[in-house]
Tab-separated table of C-alpha atoms and ligand atoms in Angstrom:
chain	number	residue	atom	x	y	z
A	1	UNK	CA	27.987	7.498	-3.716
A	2	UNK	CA	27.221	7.956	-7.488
A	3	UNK	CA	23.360	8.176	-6.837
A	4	UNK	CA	23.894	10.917	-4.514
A	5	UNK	CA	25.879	12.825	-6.698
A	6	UNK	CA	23.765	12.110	-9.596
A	7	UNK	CA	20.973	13.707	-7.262
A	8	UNK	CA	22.751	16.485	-6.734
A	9	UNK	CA	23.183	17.396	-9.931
A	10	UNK	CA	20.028	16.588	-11.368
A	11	UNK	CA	18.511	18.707	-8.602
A	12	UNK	CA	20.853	21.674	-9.548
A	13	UNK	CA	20.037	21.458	-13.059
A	14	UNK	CA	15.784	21.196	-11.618
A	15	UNK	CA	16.559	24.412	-10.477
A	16	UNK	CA	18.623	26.100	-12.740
A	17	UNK	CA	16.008	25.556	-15.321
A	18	UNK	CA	13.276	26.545	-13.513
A	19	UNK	CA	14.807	29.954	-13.317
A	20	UNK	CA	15.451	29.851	-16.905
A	21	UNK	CA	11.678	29.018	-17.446
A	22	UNK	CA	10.520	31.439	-14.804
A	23	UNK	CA	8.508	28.431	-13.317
A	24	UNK	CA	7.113	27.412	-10.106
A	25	UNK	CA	6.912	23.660	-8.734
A	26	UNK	CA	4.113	22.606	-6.645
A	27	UNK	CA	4.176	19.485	-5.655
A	28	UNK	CA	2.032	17.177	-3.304
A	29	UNK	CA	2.707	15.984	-0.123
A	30	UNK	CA	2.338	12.292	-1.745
A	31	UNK	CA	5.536	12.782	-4.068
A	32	UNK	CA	9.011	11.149	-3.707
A	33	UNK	CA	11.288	13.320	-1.275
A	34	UNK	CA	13.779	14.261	-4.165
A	35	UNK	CA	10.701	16.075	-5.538
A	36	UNK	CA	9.419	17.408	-2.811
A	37	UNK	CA	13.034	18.674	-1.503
A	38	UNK	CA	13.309	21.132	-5.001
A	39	UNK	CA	9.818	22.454	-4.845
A	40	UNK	CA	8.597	25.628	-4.279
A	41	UNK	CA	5.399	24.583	-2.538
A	42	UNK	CA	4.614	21.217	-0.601
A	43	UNK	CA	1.083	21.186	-0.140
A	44	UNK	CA	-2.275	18.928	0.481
A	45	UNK	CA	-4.701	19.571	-2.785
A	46	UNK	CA	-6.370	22.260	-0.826
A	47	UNK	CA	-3.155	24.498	-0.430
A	48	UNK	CA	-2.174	23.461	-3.669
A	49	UNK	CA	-4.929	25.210	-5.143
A	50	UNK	CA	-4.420	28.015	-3.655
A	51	UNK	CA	-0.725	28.326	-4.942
A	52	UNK	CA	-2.396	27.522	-8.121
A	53	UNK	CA	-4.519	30.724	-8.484
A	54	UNK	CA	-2.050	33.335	-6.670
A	55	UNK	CA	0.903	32.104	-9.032
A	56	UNK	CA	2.606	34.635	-11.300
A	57	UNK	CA	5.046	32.117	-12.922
A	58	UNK	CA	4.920	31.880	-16.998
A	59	UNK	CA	4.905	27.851	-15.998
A	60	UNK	CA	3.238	25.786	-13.419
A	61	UNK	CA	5.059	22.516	-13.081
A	62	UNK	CA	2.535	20.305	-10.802
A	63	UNK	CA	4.278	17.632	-9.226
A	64	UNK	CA	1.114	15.432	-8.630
A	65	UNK	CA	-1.246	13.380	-10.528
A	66	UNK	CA	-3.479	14.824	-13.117
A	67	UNK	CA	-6.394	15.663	-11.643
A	68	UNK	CA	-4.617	18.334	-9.685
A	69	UNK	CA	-2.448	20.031	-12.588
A	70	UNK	CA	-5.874	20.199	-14.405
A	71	UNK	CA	-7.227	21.896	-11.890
A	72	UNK	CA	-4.302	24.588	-11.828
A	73	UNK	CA	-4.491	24.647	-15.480
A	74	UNK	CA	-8.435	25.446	-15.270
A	75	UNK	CA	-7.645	28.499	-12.784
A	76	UNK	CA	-4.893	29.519	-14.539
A	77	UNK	CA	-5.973	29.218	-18.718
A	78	UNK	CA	-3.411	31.897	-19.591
A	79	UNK	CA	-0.756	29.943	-18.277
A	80	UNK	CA	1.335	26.755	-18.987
A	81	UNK	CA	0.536	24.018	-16.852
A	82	UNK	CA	3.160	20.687	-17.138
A	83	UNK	CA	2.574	17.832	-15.375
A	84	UNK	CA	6.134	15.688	-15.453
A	85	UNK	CA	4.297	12.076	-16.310
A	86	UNK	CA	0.448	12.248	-18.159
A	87	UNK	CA	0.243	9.063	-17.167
A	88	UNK	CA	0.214	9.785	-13.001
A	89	UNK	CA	-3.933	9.037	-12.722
A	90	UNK	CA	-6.100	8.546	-9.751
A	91	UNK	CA	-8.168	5.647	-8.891
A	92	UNK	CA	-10.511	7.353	-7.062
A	93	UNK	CA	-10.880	10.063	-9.803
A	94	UNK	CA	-11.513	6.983	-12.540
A	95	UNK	CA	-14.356	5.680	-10.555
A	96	UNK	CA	-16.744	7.830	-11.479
A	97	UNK	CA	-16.659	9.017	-15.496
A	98	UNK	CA	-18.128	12.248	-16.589
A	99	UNK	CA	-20.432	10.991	-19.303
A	100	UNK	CA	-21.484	8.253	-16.084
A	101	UNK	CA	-22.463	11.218	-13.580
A	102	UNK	CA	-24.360	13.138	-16.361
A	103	UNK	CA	-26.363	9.844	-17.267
A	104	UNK	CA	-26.882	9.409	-13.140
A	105	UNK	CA	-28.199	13.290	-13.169
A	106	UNK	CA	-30.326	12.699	-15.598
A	107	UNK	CA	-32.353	9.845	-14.767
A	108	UNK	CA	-32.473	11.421	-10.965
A	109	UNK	CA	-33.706	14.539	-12.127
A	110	UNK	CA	-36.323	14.636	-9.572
A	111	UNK	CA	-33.825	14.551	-6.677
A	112	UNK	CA	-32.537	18.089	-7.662
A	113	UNK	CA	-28.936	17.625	-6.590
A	114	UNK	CA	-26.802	19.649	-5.367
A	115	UNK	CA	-23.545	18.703	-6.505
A	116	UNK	CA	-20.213	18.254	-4.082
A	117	UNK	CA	-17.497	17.190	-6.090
A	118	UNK	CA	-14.538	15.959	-4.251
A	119	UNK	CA	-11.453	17.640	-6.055
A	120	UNK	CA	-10.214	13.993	-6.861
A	121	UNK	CA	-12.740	13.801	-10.182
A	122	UNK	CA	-11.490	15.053	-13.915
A	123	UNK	CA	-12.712	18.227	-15.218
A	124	UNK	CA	-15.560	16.963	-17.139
A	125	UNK	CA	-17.106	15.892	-13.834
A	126	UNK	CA	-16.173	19.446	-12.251
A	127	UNK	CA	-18.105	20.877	-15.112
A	128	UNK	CA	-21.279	19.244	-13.876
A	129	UNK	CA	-21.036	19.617	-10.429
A	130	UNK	CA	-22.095	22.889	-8.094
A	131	UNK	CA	-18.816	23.177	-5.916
A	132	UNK	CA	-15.762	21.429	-5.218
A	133	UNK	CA	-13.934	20.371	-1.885
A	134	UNK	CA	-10.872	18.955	-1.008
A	135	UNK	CA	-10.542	16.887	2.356
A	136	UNK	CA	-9.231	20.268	4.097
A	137	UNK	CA	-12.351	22.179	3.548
A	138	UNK	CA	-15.166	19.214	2.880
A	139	UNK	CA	-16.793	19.845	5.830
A	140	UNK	CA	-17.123	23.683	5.435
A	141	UNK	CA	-18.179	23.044	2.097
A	142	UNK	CA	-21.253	20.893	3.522
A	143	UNK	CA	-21.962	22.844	5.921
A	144	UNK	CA	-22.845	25.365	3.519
A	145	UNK	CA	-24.483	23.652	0.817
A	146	UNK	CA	-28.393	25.242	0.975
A	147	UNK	CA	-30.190	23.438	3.141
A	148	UNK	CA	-33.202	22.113	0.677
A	149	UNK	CA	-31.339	20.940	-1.882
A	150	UNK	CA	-30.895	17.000	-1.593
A	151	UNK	CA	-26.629	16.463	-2.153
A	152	UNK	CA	-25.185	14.135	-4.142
A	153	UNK	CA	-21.120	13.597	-2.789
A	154	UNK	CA	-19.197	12.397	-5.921
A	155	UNK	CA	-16.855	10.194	-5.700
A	156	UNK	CA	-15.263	9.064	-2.588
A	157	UNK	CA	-17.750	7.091	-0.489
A	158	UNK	CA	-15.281	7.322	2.187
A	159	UNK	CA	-14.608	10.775	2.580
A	160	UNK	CA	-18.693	11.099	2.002
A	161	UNK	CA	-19.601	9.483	5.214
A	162	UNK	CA	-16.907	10.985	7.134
A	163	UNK	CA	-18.432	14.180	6.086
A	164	UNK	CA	-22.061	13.073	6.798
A	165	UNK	CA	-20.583	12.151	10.375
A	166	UNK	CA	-18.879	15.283	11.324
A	167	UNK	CA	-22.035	17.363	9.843
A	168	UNK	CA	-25.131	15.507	10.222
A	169	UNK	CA	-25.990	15.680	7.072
A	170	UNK	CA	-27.638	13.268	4.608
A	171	UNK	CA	-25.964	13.011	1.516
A	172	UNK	CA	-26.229	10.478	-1.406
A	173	UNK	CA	-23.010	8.972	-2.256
A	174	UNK	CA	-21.340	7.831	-5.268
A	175	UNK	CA	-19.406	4.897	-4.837
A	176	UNK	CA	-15.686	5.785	-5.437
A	177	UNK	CA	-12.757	4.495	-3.513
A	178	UNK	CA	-9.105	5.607	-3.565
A	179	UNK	CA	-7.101	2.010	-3.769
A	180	UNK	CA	-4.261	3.034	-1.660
A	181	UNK	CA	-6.398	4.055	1.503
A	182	UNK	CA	-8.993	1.157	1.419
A	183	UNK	CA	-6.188	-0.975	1.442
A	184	UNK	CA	-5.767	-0.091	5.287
A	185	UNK	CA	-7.412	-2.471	7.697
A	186	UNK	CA	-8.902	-2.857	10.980
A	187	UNK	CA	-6.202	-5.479	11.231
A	188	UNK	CA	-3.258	-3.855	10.026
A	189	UNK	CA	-3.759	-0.677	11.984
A	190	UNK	CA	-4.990	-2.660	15.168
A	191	UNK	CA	-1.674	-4.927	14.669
A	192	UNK	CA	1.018	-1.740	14.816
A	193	UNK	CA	-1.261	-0.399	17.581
A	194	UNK	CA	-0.051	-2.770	19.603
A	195	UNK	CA	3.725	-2.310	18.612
A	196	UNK	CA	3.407	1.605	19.102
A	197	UNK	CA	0.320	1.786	21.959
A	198	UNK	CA	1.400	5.209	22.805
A	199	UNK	CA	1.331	6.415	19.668
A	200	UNK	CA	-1.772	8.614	18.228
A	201	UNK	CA	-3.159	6.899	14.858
A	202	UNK	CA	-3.224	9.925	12.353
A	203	UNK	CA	-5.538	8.554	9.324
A	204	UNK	CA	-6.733	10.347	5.764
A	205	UNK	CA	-10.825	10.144	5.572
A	206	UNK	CA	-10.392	8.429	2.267
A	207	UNK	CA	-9.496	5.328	4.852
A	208	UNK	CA	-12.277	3.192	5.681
A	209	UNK	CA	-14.970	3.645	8.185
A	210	UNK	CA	-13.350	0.550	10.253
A	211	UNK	CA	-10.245	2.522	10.414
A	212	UNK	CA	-11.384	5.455	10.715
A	213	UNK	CA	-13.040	4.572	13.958
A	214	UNK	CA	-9.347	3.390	15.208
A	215	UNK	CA	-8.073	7.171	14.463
A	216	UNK	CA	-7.552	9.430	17.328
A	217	UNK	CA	-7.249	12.291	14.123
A	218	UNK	CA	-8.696	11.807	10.903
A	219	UNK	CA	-7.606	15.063	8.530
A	220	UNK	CA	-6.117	16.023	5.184
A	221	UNK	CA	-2.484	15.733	4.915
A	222	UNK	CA	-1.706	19.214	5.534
A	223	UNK	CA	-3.780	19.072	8.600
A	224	UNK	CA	-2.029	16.217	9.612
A	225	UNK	CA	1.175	18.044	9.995
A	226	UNK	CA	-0.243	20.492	12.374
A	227	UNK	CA	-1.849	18.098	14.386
A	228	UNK	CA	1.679	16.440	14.862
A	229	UNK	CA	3.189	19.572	15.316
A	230	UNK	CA	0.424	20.676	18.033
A	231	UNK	CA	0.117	17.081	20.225
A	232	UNK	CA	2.272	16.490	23.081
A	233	UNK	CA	3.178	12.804	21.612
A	234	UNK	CA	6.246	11.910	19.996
A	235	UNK	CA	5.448	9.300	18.001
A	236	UNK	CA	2.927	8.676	15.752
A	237	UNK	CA	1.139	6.224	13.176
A	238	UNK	CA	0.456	7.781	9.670
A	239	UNK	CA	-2.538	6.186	7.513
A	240	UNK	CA	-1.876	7.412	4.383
A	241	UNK	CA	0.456	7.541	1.333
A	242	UNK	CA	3.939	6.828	2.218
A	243	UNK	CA	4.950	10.293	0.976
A	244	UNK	CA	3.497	11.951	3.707
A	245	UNK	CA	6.467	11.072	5.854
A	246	UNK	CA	9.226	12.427	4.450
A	247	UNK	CA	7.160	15.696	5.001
A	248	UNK	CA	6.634	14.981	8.627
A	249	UNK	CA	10.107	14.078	9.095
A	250	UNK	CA	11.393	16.988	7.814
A	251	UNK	CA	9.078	19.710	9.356
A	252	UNK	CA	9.080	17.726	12.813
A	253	UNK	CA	12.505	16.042	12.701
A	254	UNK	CA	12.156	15.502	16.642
A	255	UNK	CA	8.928	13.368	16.044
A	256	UNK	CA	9.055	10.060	14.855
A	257	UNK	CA	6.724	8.806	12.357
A	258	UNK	CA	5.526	4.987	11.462
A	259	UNK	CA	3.848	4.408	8.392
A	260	UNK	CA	0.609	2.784	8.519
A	261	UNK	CA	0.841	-0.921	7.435
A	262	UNK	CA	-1.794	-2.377	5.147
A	263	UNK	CA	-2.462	-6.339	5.110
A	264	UNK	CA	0.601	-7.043	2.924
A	265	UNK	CA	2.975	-4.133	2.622
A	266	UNK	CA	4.706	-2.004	4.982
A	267	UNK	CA	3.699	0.834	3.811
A	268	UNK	CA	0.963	2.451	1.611
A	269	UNK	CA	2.539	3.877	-2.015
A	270	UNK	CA	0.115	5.317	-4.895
A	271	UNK	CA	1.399	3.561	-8.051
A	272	UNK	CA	-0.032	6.911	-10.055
A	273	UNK	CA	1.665	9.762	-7.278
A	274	UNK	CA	5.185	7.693	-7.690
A	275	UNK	CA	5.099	8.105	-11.418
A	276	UNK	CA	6.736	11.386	-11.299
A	277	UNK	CA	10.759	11.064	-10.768
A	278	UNK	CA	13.226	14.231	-10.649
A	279	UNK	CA	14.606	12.582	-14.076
A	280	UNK	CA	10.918	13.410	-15.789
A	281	UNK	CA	10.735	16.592	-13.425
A	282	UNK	CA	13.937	17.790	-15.590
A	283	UNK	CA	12.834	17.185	-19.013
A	284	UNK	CA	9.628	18.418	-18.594
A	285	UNK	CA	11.080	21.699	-17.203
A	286	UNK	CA	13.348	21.223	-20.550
A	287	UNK	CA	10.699	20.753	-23.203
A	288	UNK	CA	7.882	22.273	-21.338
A	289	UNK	CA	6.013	18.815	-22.232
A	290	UNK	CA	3.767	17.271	-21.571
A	291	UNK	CA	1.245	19.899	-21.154
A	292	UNK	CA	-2.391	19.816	-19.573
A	293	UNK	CA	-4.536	21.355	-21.893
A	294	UNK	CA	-8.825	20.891	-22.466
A	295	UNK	CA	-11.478	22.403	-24.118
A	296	UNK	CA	-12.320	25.929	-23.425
A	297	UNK	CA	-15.803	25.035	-22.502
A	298	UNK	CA	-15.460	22.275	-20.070
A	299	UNK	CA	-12.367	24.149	-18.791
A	300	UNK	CA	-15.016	27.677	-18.500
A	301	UNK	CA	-17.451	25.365	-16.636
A	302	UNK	CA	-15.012	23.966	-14.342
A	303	UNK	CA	-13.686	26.832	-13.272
A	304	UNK	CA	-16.674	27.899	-11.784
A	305	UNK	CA	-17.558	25.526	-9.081
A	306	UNK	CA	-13.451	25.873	-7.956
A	307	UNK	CA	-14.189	29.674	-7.840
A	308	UNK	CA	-16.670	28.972	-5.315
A	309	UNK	CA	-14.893	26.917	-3.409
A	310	UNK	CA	-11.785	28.928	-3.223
A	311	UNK	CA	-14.131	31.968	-2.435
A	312	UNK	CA	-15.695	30.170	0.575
A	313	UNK	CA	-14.672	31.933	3.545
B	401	13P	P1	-5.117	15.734	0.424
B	401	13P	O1	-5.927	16.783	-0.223
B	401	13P	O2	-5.486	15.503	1.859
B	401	13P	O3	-3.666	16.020	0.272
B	401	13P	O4	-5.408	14.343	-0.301
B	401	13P	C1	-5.232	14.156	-1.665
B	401	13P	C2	-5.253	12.746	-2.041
B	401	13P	O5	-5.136	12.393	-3.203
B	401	13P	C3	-5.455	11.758	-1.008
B	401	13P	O6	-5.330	10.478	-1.528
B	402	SF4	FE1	-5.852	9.013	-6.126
B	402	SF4	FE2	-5.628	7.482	-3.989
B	402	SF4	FE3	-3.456	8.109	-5.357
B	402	SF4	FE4	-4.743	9.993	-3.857
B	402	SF4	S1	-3.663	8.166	-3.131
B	402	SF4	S2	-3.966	10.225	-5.952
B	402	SF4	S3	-6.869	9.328	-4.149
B	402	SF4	S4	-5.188	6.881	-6.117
């Protein structure tokens, strides 16, 4: 009884002071449901983006991990870009180091690349790559990379050959992995299968290959809440960050939804996406801390390969 009203109010106040602020939450579709439920936008990275750039707000509070708020922050350099925990990372995005890719270029000069950056990466490895992608758009984004230019995918492997399967084309891949979704198995997913055989598997290409081939979808989780929407089935199995469901749930409420099991947990959580609580959601709306900020010029080269992605059509 106390939690809930302590909720309440410390949703109330979330909102009171983003009027005050004349800010605009964006959150992921990864965050805790008390998040999600105050936010303006609920979105996979690729619609998040896009909220990014069209936003008139004075402040964008990202709900997410940093990778994203940087991104809205390298869009949006006139405005102020909080991000309630600096400490909410990304595996995936820690795998591959900028000053690591620029050594890589350089000793593979000869090859040319063409570089696909998967949105997942800091802004130092934005700077050096040609475009960026998200998992909603990777495939478009291949599809028109020019066609004699070798490509180098940085950094999900996963995603990567997903990509090279769906196109046909050969790519060279860096060797990333996102913890969470690797931590899905042949095993776990064959296991529920079995509980729930009706049930469609919905899985995130950042799963592996193994699991991937279980899938009877493999999207981005904001396509996965159209495919839901759009099948005739009424239950399905969701491999990807826990998160996910409580969006499902509440856009489908007729649907069920069972999380994907990994080897030895229930459910799949991302240590960095959980950092962020409505508590730290409230006092960064209060103090306006802590703030994304980065040098002009890596922010200036950044910005350029998002621009083209953004602008693909
Ligand atoms: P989406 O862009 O599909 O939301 O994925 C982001 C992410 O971090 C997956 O782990
Ligand atoms: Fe990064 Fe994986 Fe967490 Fe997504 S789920 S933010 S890829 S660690």
């Amino acid at each position: 009884m106390v939690a809930l009203k302590e909720g309440y109010d410390l949703a109330s106040e979330v909102l009171r002071l983003k009027v005050e602020r004349k800010a605009v939450i964006l959150a992921h579709n990864y965050q805790v449901p008390e998040i999600q439920d105050v936010a303006d936008f609920v979105g996979d990275s690729l619609g998040l983006s896009y909220r990014a750039k069209e936003s008139d707000a004075d402040v964008i509070v990202f709900c997410g991990v940093h990778f994203m708020a940087e991104t809205a922050k390298i869009v949006n350099p006139g405005r102020k870009v909080i991000l309630p925990d600096l400490e909410a990372g990304c595996s995936l995005a820690d795998s591959c180091p900028a000053d690591h890719l620029a050594d890589f270029l350089n000793r593979h000069r000869d090859r040319n690349y063409y570089v696909i950056a998967y949105i997942n990466c800091s802004a130092g490895v934005k700077a050096l790559s040609d475009i960026i992608c998200t998992s909603g758009n990777a495939v478009k984004v291949v599809q028109a990379a020019p066609k004699d230019r070798n490509i180098l995918f940085v950094p999900d492997q996963n995603l990567g050959s997903w990509v090279m399967e769906q196109t046909g084309r050969k790519m060279d891949l860096w060797r990333g992995a996102c913890y969470v979704h690797v931590e899905f198995t042949q095993n776990s997913i064959q296991r529920i299968r079995e509980v729930y055989p009706d049930a469609p598997v919905v899985a995130h290409p950042e799963c592996t290959y193994a699991v991937r081939l279980l899938a009877d979808e493999v999207c981005s989780t904001e396509k996965m809440v159209s495919y839901c929407r759009n099948s005739p089935a009424n239950s399905f199995i969701i491999a990807t960050e826990s998160g996910m469901l409580h969006r499902l749930k509440k856009e489908l409420p007729d649907k069920e939804f069972i999380p994907g099991p990994t080897e030895n947990c229930a459910c799949a959580d991302c240590r960095f996406m959980k950092r962020n609580t409505l508590e730290k959601l409230r006092d960064a709306l209060e103090t306006l801390q802590p703030e994304i900020t980065m040098p002009e010029s890596i922010r200036k080269q950044a910005e350029l390969p998002i621009l083209r992605m953004l602008e693909l059509k």
